[in-house]
Short mmCIF file of C-alpha atoms and ligand atoms in Angstrom, two decimals:
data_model
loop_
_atom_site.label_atom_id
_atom_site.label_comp_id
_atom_site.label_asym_id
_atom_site.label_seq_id
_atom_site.Cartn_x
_atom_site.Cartn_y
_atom_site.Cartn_z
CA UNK A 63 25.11 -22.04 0.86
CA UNK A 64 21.36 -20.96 0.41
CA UNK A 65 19.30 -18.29 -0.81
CA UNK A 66 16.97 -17.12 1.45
CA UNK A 67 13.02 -15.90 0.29
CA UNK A 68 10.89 -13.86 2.62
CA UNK A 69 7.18 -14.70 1.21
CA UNK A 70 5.49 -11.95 2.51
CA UNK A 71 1.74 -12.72 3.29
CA UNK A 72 -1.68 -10.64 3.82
CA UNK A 73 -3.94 -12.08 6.51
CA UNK A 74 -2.90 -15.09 5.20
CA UNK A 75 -2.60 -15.45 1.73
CA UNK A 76 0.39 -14.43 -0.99
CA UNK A 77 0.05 -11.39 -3.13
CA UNK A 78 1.31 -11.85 -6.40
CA UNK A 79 4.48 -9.69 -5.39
CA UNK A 80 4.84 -13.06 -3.26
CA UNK A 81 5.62 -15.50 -6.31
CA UNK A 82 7.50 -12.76 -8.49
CA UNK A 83 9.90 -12.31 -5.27
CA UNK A 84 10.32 -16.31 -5.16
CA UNK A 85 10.85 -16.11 -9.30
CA UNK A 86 13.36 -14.33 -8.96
CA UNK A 87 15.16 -15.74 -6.01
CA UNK A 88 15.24 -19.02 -7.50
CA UNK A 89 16.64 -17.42 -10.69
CA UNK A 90 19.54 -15.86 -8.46
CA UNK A 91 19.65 -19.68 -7.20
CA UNK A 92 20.16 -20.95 -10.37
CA UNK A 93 22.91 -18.53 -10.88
CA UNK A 94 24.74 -19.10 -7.73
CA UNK A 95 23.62 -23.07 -8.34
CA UNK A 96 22.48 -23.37 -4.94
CA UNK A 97 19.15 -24.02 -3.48
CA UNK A 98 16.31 -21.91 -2.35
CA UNK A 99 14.71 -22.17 1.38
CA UNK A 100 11.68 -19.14 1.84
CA UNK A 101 10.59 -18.00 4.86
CA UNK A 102 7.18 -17.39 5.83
CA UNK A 103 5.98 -15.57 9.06
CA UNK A 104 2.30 -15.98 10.32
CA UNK A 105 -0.60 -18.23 9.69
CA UNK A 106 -0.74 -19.33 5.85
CA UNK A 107 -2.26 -22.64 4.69
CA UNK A 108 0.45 -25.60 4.57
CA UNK A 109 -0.89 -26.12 0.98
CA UNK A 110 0.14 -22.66 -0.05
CA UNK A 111 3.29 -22.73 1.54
CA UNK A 112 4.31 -26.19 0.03
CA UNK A 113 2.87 -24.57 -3.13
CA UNK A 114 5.77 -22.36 -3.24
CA UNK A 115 7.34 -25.06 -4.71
CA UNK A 116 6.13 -24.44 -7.82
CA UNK A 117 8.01 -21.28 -8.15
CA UNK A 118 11.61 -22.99 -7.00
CA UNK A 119 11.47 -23.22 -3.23
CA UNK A 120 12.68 -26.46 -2.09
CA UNK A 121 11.80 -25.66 1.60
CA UNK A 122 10.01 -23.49 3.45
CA UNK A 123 10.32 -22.71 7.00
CA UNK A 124 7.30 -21.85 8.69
CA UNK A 125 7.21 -19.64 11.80
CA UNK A 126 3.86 -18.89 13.12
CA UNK A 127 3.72 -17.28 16.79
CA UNK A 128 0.95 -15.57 18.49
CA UNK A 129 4.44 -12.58 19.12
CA UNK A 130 4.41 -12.30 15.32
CA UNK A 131 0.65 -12.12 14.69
CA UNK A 132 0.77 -8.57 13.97
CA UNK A 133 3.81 -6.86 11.88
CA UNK A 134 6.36 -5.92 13.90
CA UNK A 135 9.93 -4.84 12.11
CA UNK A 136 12.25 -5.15 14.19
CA UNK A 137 11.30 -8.51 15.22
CA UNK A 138 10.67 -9.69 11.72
CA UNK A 139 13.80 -8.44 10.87
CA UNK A 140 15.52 -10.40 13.47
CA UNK A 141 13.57 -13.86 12.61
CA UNK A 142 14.24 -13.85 8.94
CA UNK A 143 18.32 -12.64 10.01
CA UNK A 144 18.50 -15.73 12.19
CA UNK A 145 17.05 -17.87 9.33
CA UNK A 146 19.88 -16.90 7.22
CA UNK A 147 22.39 -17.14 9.51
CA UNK A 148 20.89 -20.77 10.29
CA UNK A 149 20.74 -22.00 7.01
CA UNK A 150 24.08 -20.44 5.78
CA UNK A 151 22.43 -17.81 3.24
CA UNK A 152 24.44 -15.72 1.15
CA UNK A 153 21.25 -13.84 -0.56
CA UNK A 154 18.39 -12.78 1.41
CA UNK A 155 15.77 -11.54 -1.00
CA UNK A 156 12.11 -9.99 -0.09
CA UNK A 157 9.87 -7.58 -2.24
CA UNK A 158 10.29 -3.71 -1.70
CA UNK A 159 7.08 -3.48 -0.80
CA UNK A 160 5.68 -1.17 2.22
CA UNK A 161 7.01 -3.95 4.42
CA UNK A 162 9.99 -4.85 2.52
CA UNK A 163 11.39 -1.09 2.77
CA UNK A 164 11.22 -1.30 6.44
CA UNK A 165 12.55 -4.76 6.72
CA UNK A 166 15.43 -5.03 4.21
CA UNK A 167 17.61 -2.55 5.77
CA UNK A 168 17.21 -3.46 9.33
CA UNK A 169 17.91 -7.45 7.84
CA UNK A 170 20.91 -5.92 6.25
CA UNK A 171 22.42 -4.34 9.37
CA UNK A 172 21.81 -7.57 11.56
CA UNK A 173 23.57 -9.91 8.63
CA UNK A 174 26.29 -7.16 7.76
CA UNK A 175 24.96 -7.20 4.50
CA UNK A 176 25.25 -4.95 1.22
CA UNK A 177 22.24 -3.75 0.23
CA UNK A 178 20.08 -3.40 -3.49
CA UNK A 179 16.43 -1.99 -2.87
CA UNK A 180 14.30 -1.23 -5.49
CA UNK A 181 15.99 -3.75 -7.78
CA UNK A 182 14.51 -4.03 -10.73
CA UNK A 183 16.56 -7.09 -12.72
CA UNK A 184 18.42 -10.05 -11.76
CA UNK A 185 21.85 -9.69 -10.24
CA UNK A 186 25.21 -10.00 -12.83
CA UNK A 187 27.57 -12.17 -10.56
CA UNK A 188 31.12 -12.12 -10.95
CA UNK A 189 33.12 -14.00 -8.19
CA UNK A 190 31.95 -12.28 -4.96
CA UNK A 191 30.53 -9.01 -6.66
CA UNK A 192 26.52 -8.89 -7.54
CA UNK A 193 26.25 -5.91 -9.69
CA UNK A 194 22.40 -4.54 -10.03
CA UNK A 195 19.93 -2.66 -11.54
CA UNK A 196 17.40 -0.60 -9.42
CA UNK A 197 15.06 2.76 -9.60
CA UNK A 198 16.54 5.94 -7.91
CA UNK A 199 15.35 9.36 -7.19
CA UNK A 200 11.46 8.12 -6.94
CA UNK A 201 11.55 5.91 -9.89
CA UNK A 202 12.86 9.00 -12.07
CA UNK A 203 16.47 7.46 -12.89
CA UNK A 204 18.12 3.76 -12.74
CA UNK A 205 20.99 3.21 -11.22
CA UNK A 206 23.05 0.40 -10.90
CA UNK A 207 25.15 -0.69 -7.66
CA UNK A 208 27.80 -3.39 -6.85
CA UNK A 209 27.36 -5.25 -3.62
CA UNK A 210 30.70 -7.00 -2.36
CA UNK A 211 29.60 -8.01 0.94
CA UNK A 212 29.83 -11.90 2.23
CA UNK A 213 26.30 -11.13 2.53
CA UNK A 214 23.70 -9.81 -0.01
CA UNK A 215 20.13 -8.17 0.70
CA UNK A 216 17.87 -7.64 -2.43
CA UNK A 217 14.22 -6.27 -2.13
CA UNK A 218 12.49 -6.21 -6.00
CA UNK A 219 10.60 -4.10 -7.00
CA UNK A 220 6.67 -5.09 -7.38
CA UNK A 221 5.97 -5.51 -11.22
CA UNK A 222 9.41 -5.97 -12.32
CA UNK A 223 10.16 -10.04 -13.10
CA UNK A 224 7.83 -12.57 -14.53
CA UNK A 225 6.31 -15.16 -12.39
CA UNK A 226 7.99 -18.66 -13.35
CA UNK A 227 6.75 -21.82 -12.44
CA UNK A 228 9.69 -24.37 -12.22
CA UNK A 229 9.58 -26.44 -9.20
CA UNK A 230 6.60 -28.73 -7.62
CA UNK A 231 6.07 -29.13 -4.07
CA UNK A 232 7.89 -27.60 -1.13
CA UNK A 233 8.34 -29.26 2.03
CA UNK A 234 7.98 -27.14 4.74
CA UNK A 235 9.42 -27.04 8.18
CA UNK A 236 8.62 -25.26 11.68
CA UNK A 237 11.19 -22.69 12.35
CA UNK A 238 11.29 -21.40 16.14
CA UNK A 239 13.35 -18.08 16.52
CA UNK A 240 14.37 -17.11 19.54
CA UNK A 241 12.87 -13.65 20.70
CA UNK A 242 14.53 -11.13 22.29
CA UNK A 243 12.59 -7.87 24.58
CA UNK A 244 14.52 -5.84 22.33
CA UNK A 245 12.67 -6.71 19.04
CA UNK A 246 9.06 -6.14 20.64
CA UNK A 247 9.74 -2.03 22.03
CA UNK A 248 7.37 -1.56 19.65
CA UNK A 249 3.86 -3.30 18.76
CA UNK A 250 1.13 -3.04 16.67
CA UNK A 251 -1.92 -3.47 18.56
CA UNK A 252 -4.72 -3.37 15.79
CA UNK A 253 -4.75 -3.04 12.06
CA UNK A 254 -8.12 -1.47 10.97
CA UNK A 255 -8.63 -1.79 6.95
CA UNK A 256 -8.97 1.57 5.16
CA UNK A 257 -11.09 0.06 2.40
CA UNK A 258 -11.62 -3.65 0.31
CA UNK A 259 -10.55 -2.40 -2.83
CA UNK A 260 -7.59 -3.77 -4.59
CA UNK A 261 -4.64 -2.43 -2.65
CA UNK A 262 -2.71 0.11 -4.95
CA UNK A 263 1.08 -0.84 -5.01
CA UNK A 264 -0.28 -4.17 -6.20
CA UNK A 265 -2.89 -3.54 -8.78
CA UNK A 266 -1.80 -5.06 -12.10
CA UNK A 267 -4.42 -2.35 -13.67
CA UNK A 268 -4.72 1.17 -12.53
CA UNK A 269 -7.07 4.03 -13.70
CA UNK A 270 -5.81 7.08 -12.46
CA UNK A 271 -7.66 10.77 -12.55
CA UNK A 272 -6.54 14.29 -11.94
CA UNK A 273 -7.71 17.96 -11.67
CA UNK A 274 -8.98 17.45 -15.11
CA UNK A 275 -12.68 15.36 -13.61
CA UNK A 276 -13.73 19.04 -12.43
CA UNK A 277 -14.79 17.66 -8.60
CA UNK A 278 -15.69 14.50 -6.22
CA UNK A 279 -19.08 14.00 -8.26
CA UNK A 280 -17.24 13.40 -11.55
CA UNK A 281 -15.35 10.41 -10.50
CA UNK A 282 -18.63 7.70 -10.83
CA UNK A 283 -17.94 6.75 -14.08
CA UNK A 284 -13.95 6.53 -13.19
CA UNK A 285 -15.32 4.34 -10.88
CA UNK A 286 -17.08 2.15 -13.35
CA UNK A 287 -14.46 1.59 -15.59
CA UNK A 288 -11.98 0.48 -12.67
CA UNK A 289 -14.96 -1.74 -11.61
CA UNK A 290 -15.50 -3.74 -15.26
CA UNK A 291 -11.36 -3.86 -16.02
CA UNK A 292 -10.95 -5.13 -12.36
CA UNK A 293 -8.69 -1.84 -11.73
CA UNK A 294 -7.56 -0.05 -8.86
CA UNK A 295 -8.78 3.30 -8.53
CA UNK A 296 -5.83 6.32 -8.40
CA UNK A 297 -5.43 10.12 -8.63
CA UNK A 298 -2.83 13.08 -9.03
CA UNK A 299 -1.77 14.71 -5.57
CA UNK A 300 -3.95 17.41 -6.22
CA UNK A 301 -7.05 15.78 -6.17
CA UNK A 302 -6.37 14.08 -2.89
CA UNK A 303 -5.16 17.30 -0.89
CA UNK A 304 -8.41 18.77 -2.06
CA UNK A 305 -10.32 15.45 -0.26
CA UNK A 306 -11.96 14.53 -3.63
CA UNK A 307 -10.72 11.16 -3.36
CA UNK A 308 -8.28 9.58 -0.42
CA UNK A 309 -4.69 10.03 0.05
CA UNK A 310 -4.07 6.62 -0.16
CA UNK A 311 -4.85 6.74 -3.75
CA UNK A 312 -2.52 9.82 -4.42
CA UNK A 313 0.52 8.93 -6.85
CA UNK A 314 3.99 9.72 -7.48
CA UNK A 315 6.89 11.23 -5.76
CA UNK A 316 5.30 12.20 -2.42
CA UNK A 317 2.48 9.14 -3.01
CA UNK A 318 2.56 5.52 -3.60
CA UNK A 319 4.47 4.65 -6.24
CA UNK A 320 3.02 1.80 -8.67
CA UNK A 321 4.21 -0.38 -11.45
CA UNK A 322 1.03 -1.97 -12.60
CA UNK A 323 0.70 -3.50 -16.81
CA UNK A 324 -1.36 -0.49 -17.38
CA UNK A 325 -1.47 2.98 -16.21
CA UNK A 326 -4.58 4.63 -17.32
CA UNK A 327 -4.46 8.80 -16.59
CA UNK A 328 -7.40 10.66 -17.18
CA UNK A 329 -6.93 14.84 -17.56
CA UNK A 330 -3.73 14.02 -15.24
CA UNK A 331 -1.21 16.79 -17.22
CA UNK A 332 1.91 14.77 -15.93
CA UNK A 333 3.67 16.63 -14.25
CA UNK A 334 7.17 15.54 -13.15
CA UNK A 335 6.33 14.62 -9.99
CA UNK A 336 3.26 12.73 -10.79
CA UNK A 337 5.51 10.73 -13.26
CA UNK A 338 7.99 9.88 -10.86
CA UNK A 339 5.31 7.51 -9.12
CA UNK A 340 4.12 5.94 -12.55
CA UNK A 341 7.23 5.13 -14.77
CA UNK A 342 7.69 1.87 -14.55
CA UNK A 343 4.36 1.08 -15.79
CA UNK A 344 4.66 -1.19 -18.56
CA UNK A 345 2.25 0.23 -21.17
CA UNK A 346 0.38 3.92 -20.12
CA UNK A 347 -2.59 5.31 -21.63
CA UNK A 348 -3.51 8.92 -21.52
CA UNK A 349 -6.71 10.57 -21.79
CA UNK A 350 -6.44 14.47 -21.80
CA UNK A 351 -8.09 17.20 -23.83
CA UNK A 352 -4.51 19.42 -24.38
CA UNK A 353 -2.97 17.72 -26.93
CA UNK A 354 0.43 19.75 -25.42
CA UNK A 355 -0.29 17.73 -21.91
CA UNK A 356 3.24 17.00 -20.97
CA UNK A 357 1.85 13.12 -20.05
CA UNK A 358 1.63 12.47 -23.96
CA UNK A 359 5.51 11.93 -23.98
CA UNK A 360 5.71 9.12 -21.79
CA UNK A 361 2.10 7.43 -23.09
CA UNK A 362 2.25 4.23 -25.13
CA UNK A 363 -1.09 5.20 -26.70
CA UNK A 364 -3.44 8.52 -26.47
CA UNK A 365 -6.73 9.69 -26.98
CA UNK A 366 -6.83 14.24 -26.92
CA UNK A 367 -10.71 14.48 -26.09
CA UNK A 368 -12.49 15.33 -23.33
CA UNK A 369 -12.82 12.60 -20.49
CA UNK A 370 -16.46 13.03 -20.41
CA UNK A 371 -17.02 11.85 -23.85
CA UNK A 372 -14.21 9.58 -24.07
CA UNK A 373 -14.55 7.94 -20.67
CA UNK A 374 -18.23 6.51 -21.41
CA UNK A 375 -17.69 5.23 -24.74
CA UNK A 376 -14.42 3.31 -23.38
CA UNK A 377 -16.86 1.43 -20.98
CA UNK A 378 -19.63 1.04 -23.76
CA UNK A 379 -16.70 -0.32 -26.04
CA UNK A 380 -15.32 -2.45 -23.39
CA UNK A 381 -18.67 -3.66 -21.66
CA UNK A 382 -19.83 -4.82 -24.94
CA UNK A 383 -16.66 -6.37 -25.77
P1 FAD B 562 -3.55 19.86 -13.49
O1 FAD B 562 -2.10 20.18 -13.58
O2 FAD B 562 -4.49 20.93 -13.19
O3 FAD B 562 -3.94 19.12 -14.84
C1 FAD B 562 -5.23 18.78 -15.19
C2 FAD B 562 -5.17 18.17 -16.57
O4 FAD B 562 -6.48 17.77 -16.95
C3 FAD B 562 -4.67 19.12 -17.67
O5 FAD B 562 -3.64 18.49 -18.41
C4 FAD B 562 -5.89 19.37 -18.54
O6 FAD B 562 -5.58 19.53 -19.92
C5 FAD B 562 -6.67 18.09 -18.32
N1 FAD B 562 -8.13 18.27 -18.48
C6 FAD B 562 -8.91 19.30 -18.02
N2 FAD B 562 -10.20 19.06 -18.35
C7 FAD B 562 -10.23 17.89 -19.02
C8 FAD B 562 -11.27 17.12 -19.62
N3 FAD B 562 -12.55 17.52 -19.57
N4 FAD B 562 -10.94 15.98 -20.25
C9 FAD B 562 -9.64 15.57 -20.32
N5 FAD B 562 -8.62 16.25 -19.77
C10 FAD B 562 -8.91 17.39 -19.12
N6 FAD B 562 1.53 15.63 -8.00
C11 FAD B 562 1.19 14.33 -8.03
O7 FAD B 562 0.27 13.92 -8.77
N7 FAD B 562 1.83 13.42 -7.23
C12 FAD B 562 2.84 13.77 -6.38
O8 FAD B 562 3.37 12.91 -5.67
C13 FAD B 562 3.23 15.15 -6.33
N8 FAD B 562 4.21 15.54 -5.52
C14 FAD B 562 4.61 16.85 -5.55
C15 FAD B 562 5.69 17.26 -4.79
C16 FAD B 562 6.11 18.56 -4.83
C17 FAD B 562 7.28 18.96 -3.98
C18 FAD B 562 5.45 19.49 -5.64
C19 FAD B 562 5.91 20.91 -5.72
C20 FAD B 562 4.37 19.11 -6.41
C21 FAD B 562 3.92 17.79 -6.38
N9 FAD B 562 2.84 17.37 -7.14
C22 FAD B 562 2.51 16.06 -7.17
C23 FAD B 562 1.99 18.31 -7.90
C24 FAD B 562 2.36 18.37 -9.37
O9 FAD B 562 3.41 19.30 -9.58
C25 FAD B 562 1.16 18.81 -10.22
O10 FAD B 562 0.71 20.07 -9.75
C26 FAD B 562 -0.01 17.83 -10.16
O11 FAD B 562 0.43 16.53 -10.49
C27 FAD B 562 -1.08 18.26 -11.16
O12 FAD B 562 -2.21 17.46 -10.98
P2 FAD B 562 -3.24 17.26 -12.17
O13 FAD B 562 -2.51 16.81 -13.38
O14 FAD B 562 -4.37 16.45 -11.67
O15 FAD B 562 -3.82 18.74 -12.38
#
């Protein structure tokens, strides 16, 4: 018995999603008392994969092959399945990241396995049953489901379990799947990056603006305060159908959704359906001139001014800080 890790990499190197997803498999480890193998698919340093160690892995299997150089999900899928089925897995567990959502399924067909996506704590075992906690309805509602299968498939949630470091050094392995025509019906020939900035889903600091910045020209100094707290830049749907700012940065129920330490919205009103994308932020600041602005409710702190008074003296306070 094993559980299984898929440590997800970006041209090459582990987002932080990476080591909460190991965190928490090795905590379902420890609950099951069995040990943790991760899997790791294309070409990351040996030092960072033994690394993984650190977090609980005590093995990591290695597959790097020019086939898997680009992301492919059905042949992912099928490599990570085969792991599991190799090393006599019980648990498979991945982030539900944009990868993750495609992959965990598709893993949970090939191993006949129950299903939790978008979990959001660690499992409650009893006997064969793995009862768990995960968003629903676009982060709007928890619910909680039972898996009973031989076989379990969990994809976390970014955001939602502290890294721990517990372990030391990994050793890794070379893991050869065998490939089937089958898994490769569809390819990804080239992957051309939108932008450098921090990617959104994993920004552990957001600043966020709506309809309330007036136009494109207004969001320099939105800009600037991303820039000094080391944020990623975000806006209400609005903003990005009107081609002020890029639908990539667009939140909520039809966007990305993001769970980031802070969540700051700037003359966003909240509406439900930009809330749906932001509520399991852990602390959310609002900055809005309507004191009524339905995102008060769900904000940890607020300021009621107007953005372009409060906005400059937040990056005076925090530029001289
Ligand atoms: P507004 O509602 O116009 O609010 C602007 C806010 O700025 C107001 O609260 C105002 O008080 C404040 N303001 C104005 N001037 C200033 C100033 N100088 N200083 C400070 N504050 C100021 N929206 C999303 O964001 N994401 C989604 O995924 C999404 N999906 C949707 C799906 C459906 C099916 C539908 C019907 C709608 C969806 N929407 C979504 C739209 C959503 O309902 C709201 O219309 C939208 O979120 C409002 O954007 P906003 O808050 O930027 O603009």
């Amino acid at each position: 018995m094993s559980v299984l890790v898929y440590v997800e990499n970006a041209d090459g190197k582990f987002k932080k999603s990476t080591f909460e997803v190991v965190s928490y498999a090795a905590a379902v480890s420890d609950l099951l008392k069995t040990e943790l193998i991760a899997i790791s698919i294309g070409d990351v340093k040996q030092d960072d994969l033994s690394n993984l160690g650190k977090y609980g892995a005590a093995k990591v299997l290695n597959v790097s092959s020019d086939k898997l150089k680009n992301f492919v999900n059905q042949a992912y899928a099928s490599v990570i399945a085969e792991a599991a089925k190799r090393e006599g897995s019980s648990v498979v567990v991945l982030a539900n990241s944009f990868t993750g959502k495609g992959l965990s399924p598709r893993i949970a067909v090939k191993l006949k396995a129950g299903l939790a996506d978008a979990a959001v704590e660690l499992p409650k075992t009893d006997n064969n049953t793995f009862t768990i906690k995960r968003t629903a309805f676009s982060g709007k509602a928890f619910a909680t489901v039972e898996l009973n299968s031989e076989v379990k498939v969990i994809a976390l949630n970014p955001n939602s379990f502290q890294l721990k470091e517990s372990g030391s050094i990994s050793k890794v392995e070379d893991f050869q799947p065998e490939f089937r025509d089958s898994d490769f019906r569809t390819m990804v020939s080239e992957i051309v990056r939108a932008s450098d900035k921090i990617a959104l889903p994993d920004a552990e600091l957001v600043v966020s603006a709506g309809r309330g910045m007036k136009g494109p020209e207004n969001w320099a100094m939105i800009e600037e305060l991303a820039g000094i707290l080391g944020a990623a830049t975000a806006c209400s749907k609005p903003v990005s159908d009107a081609g002020w700012r890029p639908h990539e940065e667009h939140v909520g129920q039809t966007g990305i959704a993001v769970s980031p330490n802070l969540y700051i919205a700037i003359g966003i009103s909240g509406a439900i359906q930009h809330l749906a994308g932001v509520s399991s932020s852990k602390t959310i600041v609002v900055i809005n001139k309507d004191p009524e602005a339905p995102f008060f409710k769900v904000a940890d702190y607020g300021i009621v001014g107007d953005a372009f008074e409060v906005v400059p003296k937040l990056i005076d306070a925090i530029k001289a800080y």
